[in-house]
Coordinates of C-alpha atoms in Angstrom, one line a residue:
Chain A
M655 CA -0.5 -0.3 0.1
E656 CA 2.5 2.4 0.6
R657 CA 4.5 2.7 -2.6
R658 CA 1.2 3.1 -4.2
A659 CA 0.8 6.8 -3.7
L660 CA 1.5 8.5 -6.6
F661 CA -0.5 12.1 -6.6
G662 CA 0.3 15.0 -3.9
G663 CA -2.2 17.6 -3.4
K664 CA -3.7 19.6 -0.6
V665 CA -7.2 20.0 -1.1
L666 CA -8.3 16.8 -3.4
P667 CA -8.0 13.6 -1.8
Y668 CA -9.8 15.5 1.8
S669 CA -12.7 16.1 -0.6
L670 CA -12.7 13.0 -2.2
L671 CA -13.1 11.3 1.2
L672 CA -15.5 14.0 2.3
P673 CA -19.0 12.4 1.5
Q674 CA -18.1 9.0 2.4
F675 CA -16.8 10.9 6.0
A676 CA -19.8 13.2 6.7
I677 CA -22.3 9.5 6.5
V678 CA -19.9 7.5 8.1
V679 CA -19.5 10.1 11.3
V680 CA -23.4 11.7 10.9
F681 CA -24.9 8.0 10.7
F682 CA -22.6 5.7 12.4
Y683 CA -20.2 6.8 14.9
V684 CA -22.5 9.8 16.3
P685 CA -25.2 7.5 17.1
A686 CA -22.9 4.5 18.1
V687 CA -21.4 6.9 20.6
Q688 CA -24.9 7.5 21.4
A689 CA -26.0 4.4 22.1
V690 CA -23.4 3.5 24.7
W691 CA -23.8 7.0 26.8
Q692 CA -27.8 6.1 26.2
S693 CA -26.5 2.7 28.1
M694 CA -25.4 4.7 31.5
L695 CA -28.4 6.8 31.6
M696 CA -32.0 6.2 33.4
Q697 CA -35.2 7.7 33.1
D698 CA -37.9 7.9 35.8
A699 CA -41.3 6.2 35.4
F700 CA -42.7 9.4 33.9
G701 CA -40.0 10.2 31.6
I702 CA -39.4 13.4 33.5
S703 CA -35.7 13.5 34.3
T704 CA -33.1 11.2 33.0
E705 CA -30.2 10.4 35.6
F706 CA -26.8 9.5 34.9
V707 CA -26.3 5.8 36.6
W708 CA -23.3 4.4 35.1
F709 CA -23.2 0.9 35.1
E710 CA -26.4 0.0 36.5
N711 CA -28.9 -0.9 33.5
Y712 CA -26.3 -3.2 32.4
T713 CA -26.4 -5.0 36.1
I714 CA -30.3 -5.2 35.7
L715 CA -29.7 -6.8 32.1
A716 CA -26.8 -9.5 33.6
A717 CA -29.9 -10.0 36.8
N718 CA -32.9 -10.0 33.8
P719 CA -33.6 -13.7 33.5
E720 CA -35.6 -12.8 30.4
Y721 CA -32.9 -11.6 28.9
Y722 CA -30.8 -15.2 29.1
R723 CA -33.4 -16.6 27.9
T724 CA -33.3 -14.6 25.0
M725 CA -29.2 -15.2 24.8
G726 CA -30.2 -18.9 24.9
T727 CA -33.1 -18.7 22.1
T728 CA -30.1 -16.9 20.0
A729 CA -27.9 -19.8 20.2
V730 CA -30.2 -22.3 19.8
F731 CA -31.6 -20.0 16.5
S732 CA -27.9 -19.6 15.6
V733 CA -26.5 -23.3 16.1
L734 CA -29.5 -25.0 14.1
V735 CA -29.3 -22.2 11.1
A736 CA -25.5 -22.5 10.4
F737 CA -25.1 -26.3 11.4
L738 CA -28.6 -27.1 8.6
S739 CA -27.8 -24.3 6.0
L740 CA -23.6 -25.6 5.9
S741 CA -24.3 -28.8 6.0
S742 CA -26.9 -28.9 3.2
G743 CA -24.8 -26.7 1.4
L744 CA -21.7 -28.4 1.4
L745 CA -23.7 -31.6 0.5
L746 CA -25.3 -29.9 -2.5
A747 CA -22.0 -28.8 -3.6
V748 CA -20.2 -31.9 -3.3
M749 CA -22.8 -33.1 -5.6
A750 CA -22.9 -30.1 -8.1
D751 CA -18.7 -30.2 -8.2
K752 CA -18.7 -34.0 -9.8
Q753 CA -18.2 -33.8 -13.5
I754 CA -22.1 -34.2 -14.8
K755 CA -24.8 -32.9 -17.2
G756 CA -26.7 -30.1 -16.3
A757 CA -24.0 -28.7 -13.5
T758 CA -24.4 -25.0 -14.5
I759 CA -28.5 -25.3 -14.5
Y760 CA -28.2 -26.9 -11.1
K761 CA -26.0 -24.0 -10.0
T762 CA -28.4 -21.1 -11.4
M763 CA -31.7 -23.0 -9.6
L764 CA -29.7 -23.0 -6.5
I765 CA -28.1 -19.7 -6.1
W766 CA -31.3 -17.5 -6.3
P767 CA -32.9 -17.8 -2.8
Y768 CA -30.1 -15.3 -1.8
A769 CA -32.0 -12.9 -3.6
V770 CA -35.2 -13.2 -1.4
A771 CA -35.6 -10.3 1.1
P772 CA -35.8 -12.1 4.8
A773 CA -39.0 -10.7 5.4
V774 CA -40.6 -12.4 2.0
A775 CA -38.9 -15.7 3.1
G776 CA -40.3 -15.6 6.5
V777 CA -44.0 -14.6 4.3
L778 CA -43.6 -17.7 2.2
W779 CA -42.5 -20.2 5.1
L780 CA -45.5 -19.3 7.0
F781 CA -48.2 -19.3 4.2
M782 CA -47.0 -23.4 4.3
F783 CA -47.5 -23.7 7.4
Q784 CA -50.1 -21.5 8.2
P785 CA -52.1 -24.1 10.7
S786 CA -55.4 -23.4 9.3
L787 CA -54.5 -23.1 5.3
G788 CA -51.0 -23.5 5.1
M789 CA -50.8 -26.8 3.1
L790 CA -47.8 -28.5 4.5
A791 CA -49.2 -27.6 8.0
K792 CA -52.2 -29.8 6.9
A793 CA -50.3 -32.5 6.2
L794 CA -48.6 -32.8 9.4
R795 CA -52.4 -32.2 11.3
S796 CA -53.4 -35.3 8.9
W797 CA -50.6 -37.3 10.3
G798 CA -51.8 -36.6 13.9
I799 CA -49.1 -33.5 15.0
D800 CA -51.2 -30.5 16.6
W801 CA -49.1 -28.1 14.9
N802 CA -49.3 -24.7 15.7
P803 CA -46.5 -22.2 15.3
L804 CA -48.8 -19.5 16.4
L805 CA -49.7 -20.9 19.8
N806 CA -46.4 -23.8 20.4
G807 CA -43.0 -21.6 21.2
N808 CA -41.1 -24.9 19.4
H809 CA -43.2 -25.1 16.6
A810 CA -42.5 -21.2 16.0
M811 CA -38.5 -21.9 16.8
I812 CA -38.9 -24.5 13.5
L813 CA -40.5 -22.7 11.5
V814 CA -38.2 -19.4 11.4
V815 CA -35.1 -22.2 11.6
L816 CA -36.6 -23.3 8.0
A817 CA -36.7 -20.2 6.8
A818 CA -33.8 -18.7 7.5
T819 CA -31.9 -22.3 6.3
W820 CA -33.6 -22.0 3.1
K821 CA -32.6 -18.6 2.7
Q822 CA -28.6 -19.3 3.4
I823 CA -28.2 -22.7 1.4
S824 CA -27.6 -20.6 -1.3
Y825 CA -25.0 -18.6 -0.1
N826 CA -22.6 -21.5 1.6
F827 CA -23.3 -24.0 -1.6
L828 CA -21.8 -21.1 -3.7
F829 CA -18.9 -20.5 -1.4
F830 CA -18.3 -24.0 -0.9
L831 CA -18.5 -24.5 -4.6
A832 CA -15.2 -22.1 -4.6
G833 CA -13.3 -23.9 -2.0
L834 CA -13.9 -27.6 -3.7
A835 CA -13.2 -25.7 -7.4
A836 CA -9.7 -24.6 -5.7
I837 CA -8.6 -28.1 -4.4
P838 CA -6.3 -29.5 -7.0
K839 CA -7.9 -32.4 -8.6
S840 CA -4.0 -34.2 -8.6
V841 CA -4.5 -34.6 -4.8
I842 CA -7.3 -36.2 -4.6
E843 CA -6.4 -38.8 -7.6
A844 CA -3.2 -39.6 -6.0
A845 CA -5.7 -40.3 -3.1
A846 CA -7.7 -42.7 -5.3
I847 CA -4.6 -44.8 -6.8
D848 CA -3.6 -45.6 -3.2
G849 CA -7.5 -46.9 -3.2
A850 CA -8.9 -44.7 -0.7
R851 CA -12.5 -45.2 -1.9
P852 CA -14.5 -41.9 -2.3
M853 CA -16.6 -41.6 1.4
R854 CA -12.7 -41.6 2.7
R855 CA -11.3 -39.5 0.2
F856 CA -14.2 -36.5 1.3
W857 CA -13.3 -36.7 4.8
T858 CA -9.4 -37.1 5.0
I859 CA -8.8 -35.1 2.0
V860 CA -11.5 -32.6 0.5
F861 CA -12.8 -31.8 4.2
P862 CA -9.7 -31.0 6.0
L863 CA -8.9 -28.3 2.8
L864 CA -12.4 -27.2 2.6
S865 CA -12.2 -26.1 6.6
P866 CA -10.8 -22.4 5.5
T867 CA -14.5 -21.8 3.9
A868 CA -16.1 -23.6 6.0
F869 CA -14.6 -21.6 9.0
F870 CA -15.2 -18.7 7.4
L871 CA -18.8 -19.5 6.3
L872 CA -19.4 -20.4 10.0
T873 CA -18.9 -16.5 11.0
V874 CA -20.6 -15.5 8.0
N875 CA -23.8 -17.2 8.9
I876 CA -23.5 -16.0 12.8
V877 CA -23.6 -12.7 11.9
Y878 CA -26.7 -13.6 9.4
V879 CA -28.7 -15.3 11.9
F880 CA -27.7 -12.5 14.7
F881 CA -28.5 -9.8 12.3
D882 CA -29.9 -10.3 8.8
T883 CA -32.5 -12.6 9.8
F884 CA -34.8 -10.0 11.5
G885 CA -37.2 -9.4 8.8
I886 CA -37.6 -13.4 9.1
I887 CA -38.4 -12.9 12.6
D888 CA -40.6 -9.6 12.7
S889 CA -42.9 -11.2 9.5
V890 CA -43.1 -14.9 10.7
T891 CA -43.6 -14.5 14.7
S892 CA -42.8 -11.0 15.8
G893 CA -40.5 -13.1 18.7
G894 CA -43.3 -14.9 19.9
P895 CA -45.8 -16.9 20.8
A896 CA -44.4 -16.0 24.1
G897 CA -41.1 -14.8 23.5
N898 CA -40.1 -17.8 22.1
T899 CA -38.6 -16.7 19.2
T900 CA -37.1 -13.2 20.7
T901 CA -33.7 -13.2 19.7
M902 CA -31.3 -10.3 20.7
V903 CA -31.3 -8.0 18.2
Y904 CA -35.1 -8.4 18.0
K905 CA -35.4 -7.2 21.9
V906 CA -33.2 -4.3 21.4
Y907 CA -35.7 -3.4 18.4
A908 CA -39.2 -4.3 20.9
D909 CA -38.0 -2.8 24.2
G910 CA -37.6 0.4 22.4
K911 CA -40.1 0.2 20.6
L912 CA -42.1 0.3 23.5
G913 CA -40.3 3.1 24.6
S914 CA -40.7 2.1 27.9
D915 CA -36.9 1.4 28.5
L916 CA -34.3 3.3 26.4
G917 CA -31.4 3.0 28.5
G918 CA -31.9 -1.2 28.8
S919 CA -32.3 -1.3 24.9
A920 CA -29.5 0.7 24.6
A921 CA -27.2 -1.4 27.0
Q922 CA -28.2 -4.6 24.7
S923 CA -27.2 -3.1 21.8
V924 CA -23.8 -2.5 23.0
V925 CA -23.7 -5.6 24.2
L926 CA -24.7 -6.6 20.9
M927 CA -21.6 -4.2 19.5
A928 CA -19.2 -6.6 21.5
I929 CA -20.7 -9.3 19.9
V930 CA -20.3 -8.1 16.0
I931 CA -16.6 -6.8 17.4
A932 CA -15.5 -10.2 18.0
L933 CA -17.1 -11.8 15.3
T934 CA -15.6 -9.3 12.7
A935 CA -11.9 -9.9 14.7
V936 CA -12.5 -13.5 14.7
Q937 CA -13.3 -13.3 11.0
F938 CA -9.9 -11.4 9.8
K939 CA -7.9 -13.1 12.3
F940 CA -8.7 -16.1 9.7
V941 CA -8.6 -13.8 6.8
E942 CA -5.2 -12.9 7.1
R943 CA -4.5 -16.9 7.9
R944 CA -5.7 -17.9 4.5
V945 CA -3.6 -15.3 2.7
Q946 CA -0.8 -17.1 4.6
Y947 CA -1.5 -19.8 2.8
Chain B
M1320 CA -11.2 -40.8 -11.2
V1321 CA -9.6 -43.9 -11.1
E1322 CA -12.8 -46.2 -10.5
R1323 CA -15.0 -47.0 -13.0
E1324 CA -18.2 -44.9 -12.9
T1325 CA -20.7 -46.9 -11.2
L1326 CA -24.4 -46.2 -12.3
L1327 CA -25.4 -45.8 -8.6
G1328 CA -22.1 -43.2 -8.6
R1329 CA -23.6 -41.0 -11.7
V1330 CA -27.2 -40.9 -10.3
V1331 CA -26.9 -40.0 -7.1
P1332 CA -25.6 -36.4 -7.8
H1333 CA -28.8 -35.9 -10.1
V1334 CA -31.2 -37.1 -7.3
V1335 CA -29.9 -35.0 -4.5
L1336 CA -29.7 -31.9 -6.7
L1337 CA -33.5 -32.6 -7.6
V1338 CA -34.3 -32.8 -4.3
G1339 CA -32.5 -29.5 -3.6
V1340 CA -33.5 -27.4 -6.5
C1341 CA -36.8 -28.7 -5.3
I1342 CA -36.7 -27.6 -1.8
V1343 CA -35.6 -24.6 -2.7
A1344 CA -38.1 -23.7 -5.2
F1345 CA -41.2 -25.3 -3.6
P1346 CA -42.1 -22.1 -1.2
V1347 CA -41.7 -20.0 -4.3
Y1348 CA -44.2 -22.7 -6.2
L1349 CA -46.7 -22.5 -4.0
A1350 CA -47.0 -18.3 -3.6
L1351 CA -47.6 -18.3 -7.2
L1352 CA -50.2 -20.9 -7.0
A1353 CA -51.6 -18.9 -4.3
S1354 CA -51.3 -16.0 -6.5
T1355 CA -53.8 -17.5 -9.2
Y1356 CA -56.7 -18.6 -6.7
D1357 CA -59.4 -16.5 -5.7
A1358 CA -59.7 -15.9 -2.0
A1359 CA -62.4 -18.3 -0.7
T1360 CA -60.0 -21.3 -2.3
V1361 CA -56.7 -20.2 -0.3
Q1362 CA -58.7 -19.0 2.8
N1363 CA -60.0 -22.7 3.1
G1364 CA -56.8 -24.4 2.2
Q1365 CA -58.8 -26.2 -0.9
M1366 CA -55.6 -25.3 -2.9
S1367 CA -54.4 -28.3 -5.8
L1368 CA -50.8 -27.9 -7.1
L1369 CA -52.0 -26.1 -10.9
P1370 CA -52.8 -22.8 -10.9
G1371 CA -56.5 -21.5 -10.8
S1372 CA -57.7 -18.7 -13.2
Q1373 CA -57.5 -15.9 -11.1
M1374 CA -53.9 -14.9 -11.6
L1375 CA -54.8 -11.6 -13.8
E1376 CA -57.2 -10.1 -11.7
N1377 CA -55.1 -10.7 -8.5
Y1378 CA -52.2 -8.8 -9.8
E1379 CA -54.2 -6.4 -11.6
R1380 CA -56.3 -5.5 -7.9
I1381 CA -53.1 -5.3 -6.0
I1382 CA -50.7 -3.4 -8.2
F1383 CA -53.5 -0.8 -9.3
S1384 CA -55.3 -0.5 -6.1
G1385 CA -54.1 -2.6 -3.2
A1386 CA -55.1 -5.3 -0.7
R1387 CA -58.2 -4.5 1.2
A1388 CA -58.3 -5.1 4.6
T1389 CA -55.1 -4.4 5.6
T1390 CA -53.1 -1.8 3.5
R1391 CA -54.8 0.3 0.9
E1392 CA -51.4 1.3 -0.8
P1393 CA -51.4 0.1 -4.3
V1394 CA -48.1 -2.5 -4.5
G1395 CA -47.4 -0.4 -7.8
T1396 CA -46.2 2.5 -5.5
M1397 CA -44.5 0.5 -3.6
L1398 CA -42.4 -1.5 -6.1
L1399 CA -41.1 2.3 -7.3
N1400 CA -40.2 3.1 -3.9
S1401 CA -38.6 -0.1 -3.7
F1402 CA -36.7 0.2 -7.2
L1403 CA -35.3 3.8 -6.3
M1404 CA -34.1 3.2 -2.8
A1405 CA -32.3 0.3 -4.3
L1406 CA -31.2 1.9 -6.7
I1407 CA -30.1 5.1 -4.8
I1408 CA -27.8 3.0 -2.5
A1409 CA -26.3 0.8 -4.9
L1410 CA -25.8 3.8 -7.4
G1411 CA -24.3 6.1 -4.2
K1412 CA -22.6 3.5 -2.3
I1413 CA -20.7 3.0 -5.7
A1414 CA -19.9 6.2 -6.5
I1415 CA -18.7 7.7 -3.1
S1416 CA -16.5 4.6 -2.7
L1417 CA -14.8 4.9 -5.5
I1418 CA -14.0 8.1 -4.9
S1419 CA -12.5 7.5 -1.6
A1420 CA -11.1 4.3 -2.5
Y1421 CA -9.2 6.5 -5.2
A1422 CA -7.9 9.0 -2.6
I1423 CA -6.9 6.5 -0.3
V1424 CA -4.9 4.1 -2.9
F1425 CA -3.3 6.7 -5.4
F1426 CA -2.9 10.3 -3.0
R1427 CA 0.0 10.7 -0.1
F1428 CA -1.7 12.6 2.3
P1429 CA -1.8 12.8 6.0
F1430 CA -3.8 10.4 8.1
R1431 CA -4.4 8.3 4.9
M1432 CA -4.4 5.2 6.9
A1433 CA -6.7 6.7 10.3
A1434 CA -8.4 7.5 7.1
F1435 CA -9.0 3.7 6.1
W1436 CA -9.6 2.8 9.5
L1437 CA -12.1 5.1 9.9
I1438 CA -14.1 3.9 7.1
F1439 CA -13.0 0.1 7.9
V1440 CA -14.7 0.4 11.7
T1441 CA -18.0 0.9 10.1
L1442 CA -17.9 -3.0 9.2
M1443 CA -18.5 -3.3 13.1
L1444 CA -21.6 -0.8 13.6
P1445 CA -24.4 -2.4 11.7
V1446 CA -27.8 -0.4 12.0
E1447 CA -29.4 -3.5 14.5
V1448 CA -26.8 -2.1 17.2
R1449 CA -27.5 1.6 16.6
I1450 CA -30.9 1.4 15.9
Y1451 CA -32.7 4.2 18.0
P1452 CA -29.8 6.6 18.2
T1453 CA -29.4 6.7 14.5
Y1454 CA -33.3 6.8 14.1
K1455 CA -33.3 10.2 16.5
I1456 CA -30.8 11.8 14.2
V1457 CA -32.9 11.0 10.4
A1458 CA -35.9 12.4 12.9
D1459 CA -33.8 15.4 13.8
L1460 CA -32.8 16.2 10.0
G1461 CA -36.5 16.2 8.9
L1462 CA -35.8 13.3 6.9
L1463 CA -38.6 10.8 8.0
D1464 CA -40.8 9.6 5.2
T1465 CA -38.0 11.0 2.9
Y1466 CA -36.4 9.0 0.1
T1467 CA -33.0 10.9 1.7
G1468 CA -33.7 9.6 4.8
L1469 CA -34.4 6.1 3.3
T1470 CA -31.2 6.0 1.5
L1471 CA -28.8 8.3 3.1
P1472 CA -28.0 6.8 5.8
L1473 CA -27.0 3.4 4.4
I1474 CA -25.0 5.0 2.0
A1475 CA -21.5 4.6 3.3
S1476 CA -19.8 1.3 2.7
A1477 CA -16.7 -0.2 4.0
T1478 CA -17.1 -2.9 1.9
A1479 CA -17.1 -0.8 -1.2
T1480 CA -14.6 0.7 -0.3
L1481 CA -12.7 -2.2 0.6
L1482 CA -13.3 -4.1 -3.0
F1483 CA -12.4 -1.1 -4.9
R1484 CA -9.2 -0.3 -2.6
Q1485 CA -8.4 -3.9 -3.5
F1486 CA -8.8 -3.4 -7.3
F1487 CA -6.7 -0.3 -7.4
M1488 CA -3.9 -1.8 -5.9
T1489 CA -3.6 -4.4 -8.9
V1490 CA -4.0 -1.3 -11.1
P1491 CA -0.3 -1.3 -12.5
E1492 CA 2.1 1.6 -11.6
E1493 CA 3.1 2.3 -15.2
L1494 CA -0.2 3.3 -16.1
V1495 CA -0.2 6.2 -13.9
E1496 CA 3.3 6.7 -14.3
A1497 CA 2.3 7.1 -18.5
S1498 CA -0.9 9.7 -17.9
K1499 CA 1.4 11.9 -15.8
I1500 CA 4.0 12.0 -19.1
D1501 CA 1.1 12.8 -21.3
G1502 CA 0.6 15.4 -18.9
A1503 CA -2.5 14.2 -16.9
G1504 CA -3.3 15.2 -13.3
P1505 CA -5.4 13.1 -10.8
V1506 CA -8.8 14.0 -12.4
R1507 CA -8.1 13.3 -15.7
F1508 CA -6.4 9.8 -15.1
F1509 CA -9.7 8.9 -12.2
K1510 CA -11.6 9.8 -15.5
D1511 CA -9.6 8.3 -18.4
T1512 CA -7.6 5.7 -17.0
L1513 CA -9.2 4.2 -13.6
L1514 CA -13.1 4.5 -14.6
P1515 CA -12.9 2.5 -17.8
L1516 CA -10.8 0.1 -16.0
S1517 CA -13.3 -0.6 -12.8
I1518 CA -16.2 -1.2 -15.4
T1519 CA -16.6 -4.6 -14.0
T1520 CA -16.0 -4.4 -10.3
M1521 CA -18.7 -1.5 -10.6
A1522 CA -21.3 -3.6 -12.1
A1523 CA -20.5 -6.7 -10.1
L1524 CA -20.8 -4.7 -7.3
F1525 CA -23.9 -3.0 -8.3
V1526 CA -25.8 -6.2 -8.3
I1527 CA -24.9 -6.7 -4.7
Q1528 CA -25.6 -3.3 -3.4
F1529 CA -29.3 -3.7 -5.6
I1530 CA -30.1 -6.7 -3.5
Y1531 CA -28.9 -5.6 -0.2
G1532 CA -31.3 -2.1 -1.1
W1533 CA -34.4 -4.1 -2.2
N1534 CA -34.2 -6.3 1.0
Q1535 CA -33.6 -3.7 3.6
Y1536 CA -36.4 -4.1 6.2
L1537 CA -35.6 -2.5 9.8
W1538 CA -34.6 0.9 8.3
P1539 CA -37.2 1.4 6.0
L1540 CA -39.6 -0.3 9.0
L1541 CA -38.6 2.7 11.1
I1542 CA -38.3 5.5 8.6
T1543 CA -41.5 5.4 6.7
T1544 CA -44.5 6.5 8.3
R1545 CA -47.0 7.5 5.7
D1546 CA -48.3 4.3 3.7
N1547 CA -47.2 6.4 0.2
M1548 CA -43.7 5.9 1.4
Q1549 CA -43.7 2.1 1.8
T1550 CA -41.4 -0.6 0.2
I1551 CA -42.4 -3.7 -0.7
V1552 CA -41.2 -5.7 1.6
I1553 CA -42.5 -3.7 4.6
G1554 CA -45.8 -3.3 2.9
I1555 CA -46.1 -7.5 2.3
K1556 CA -45.6 -7.9 6.4
K1557 CA -48.1 -5.1 6.6
M1558 CA -50.9 -7.3 4.8
I1559 CA -50.4 -10.2 6.9
V1560 CA -52.5 -9.8 9.7
T1561 CA -52.4 -12.2 13.1
Q1562 CA -56.4 -12.4 13.2
D1563 CA -56.4 -14.9 10.0
A1564 CA -59.6 -13.9 8.4
L1565 CA -58.4 -10.4 7.9
T1566 CA -55.7 -11.7 5.2
E1567 CA -56.2 -12.4 2.1
W1568 CA -53.7 -14.4 1.1
Q1569 CA -54.0 -14.5 -2.5
L1570 CA -53.1 -11.0 -2.7
A1571 CA -50.2 -11.4 0.0
M1572 CA -48.5 -14.2 -2.0
A1573 CA -48.9 -11.9 -5.4
T1574 CA -47.2 -9.0 -3.3
A1575 CA -44.2 -11.1 -2.4
V1576 CA -44.2 -12.8 -5.3
L1577 CA -43.6 -8.8 -7.2
A1578 CA -41.5 -8.2 -4.6
L1579 CA -38.8 -11.3 -5.3
L1580 CA -38.7 -11.4 -8.8
P1581 CA -36.7 -8.3 -9.0
P1582 CA -33.9 -9.4 -7.2
V1583 CA -33.6 -12.6 -8.3
L1584 CA -34.0 -11.7 -12.2
V1585 CA -31.0 -9.4 -11.3
V1586 CA -29.0 -12.9 -10.0
V1587 CA -30.2 -15.5 -12.4
L1588 CA -29.4 -12.5 -15.7
M1589 CA -26.5 -11.4 -14.3
Q1590 CA -25.4 -14.9 -12.3
K1591 CA -21.2 -14.1 -13.5
L1592 CA -21.3 -10.7 -12.3
F1593 CA -23.3 -12.1 -9.2
V1594 CA -21.1 -14.4 -8.1
K1595 CA -17.9 -12.3 -8.9
G1596 CA -19.9 -9.5 -6.4
L1597 CA -20.8 -11.9 -4.0
V1598 CA -17.1 -13.6 -3.7
E1599 CA -15.5 -10.8 -3.9
T1600 CA -16.8 -8.2 -1.2
E1601 CA -16.3 -11.4 1.0
K1602 CA -12.8 -11.2 0.9

């Protein structure tokens, strides 16, 4: 990067940076600082006076069982979606990577759900599993399952997991496919000559060589589940029933929306900020390592 | 491979991929079906797996007059809003990221690395962690229910800036030297040399950012209060009411189809650019 600076100039570079900076400062840094500041304030019950309370909002949060429940929900949701979408993305990519007829058509037919908005994906899945009229809900009922995601928390969780997985498979599929294409065929052929069967070749050669891709995808998927699935949850369950599908991001939104607890909502935002920073750091540590390979 | 291909070995990939394609396509197929039936058939769950006869009526009604019980805004307006929002966000991101990456890569000036980091760190501040303060700033600026409020806060882009920076680093220095010898200053070099070289990168980025803009949910949900500023992704959620009797599912599904069609078409028709953009923005 150092040797590339080729033009001088006092005003031009700064004016080129100005538009981006203006937006970044006004809409990113100021609100982020305000969120931290707000998280240390507390309003009285009538919203008349505001008091600086240091970390009281955080200690209240840390003592709130409901918040731990939200964390648990987020963890379950993340693990399920990441596992399901990574494993099915990998399976489809391994199949599409074989020299078969129509591989490009399969690829096109598998990548488009990436473009569907999370909220729209949620609505599509809600329609299939809507207890009174959904086609698949009726099938479940005819098998004797009392399916009702509007009342049963586990059913609601299954529904948002399915919708979120459905949307994420295409992304994982694409990146696994790129990862598979980068594995030299000669390595796999050598193992085949040594008598390793396809399954053994996959687990001892292909899978370890794919592990950087898999790890990268894991962090991306967790970020996706934490933040981008907001639209799915809002359109399918609105966090319910009885808070069973309320993730951490959804709770920030819901608590602040009611307007009753801005300080608590801000404290939750700051916790989330810390999580994003940690995830991004992990991701970049890994990217650095991949560059060395 | 070394072994002889068995019949099973040749059939299995097709079976797995076909099952995958069907699972992926089924929810959208069902939405498409529902949008061709009348309200009663859908409401009673009596749809078959073949299309009904109400397709034109449903789409005409939804585009020009909107759903009755829930939101009265015609979906045509929402489509226009979504399109404008996606377009402004995509073009805006490309424009401001292009020039800031240009400044960072090709100029020598104090605080160059600080500038880079200032943009880079925004990656760690997604809108979800600063919802209400950002909302308040936009409200204080009087930008609620405007296209500016809808798009401007989303236009800053660390990923786009990083992508352009990465691409600019691969541009040979000799090109700069050559245009300097020709007497070109930084502005002419940018316009005549760098911009033409960046076309593919810009196009790939446009595909990704258009989809990003079109699919925005939380931000428009907060910023738009007037019905005629709604985007289609927000509109569809408002058509679904918990009390089932009020939800006109055949119209909601027609809206879902209209909401997903433009970004999906972009991916399918510009697949090469899409894959390039996706893989490169994540590097």
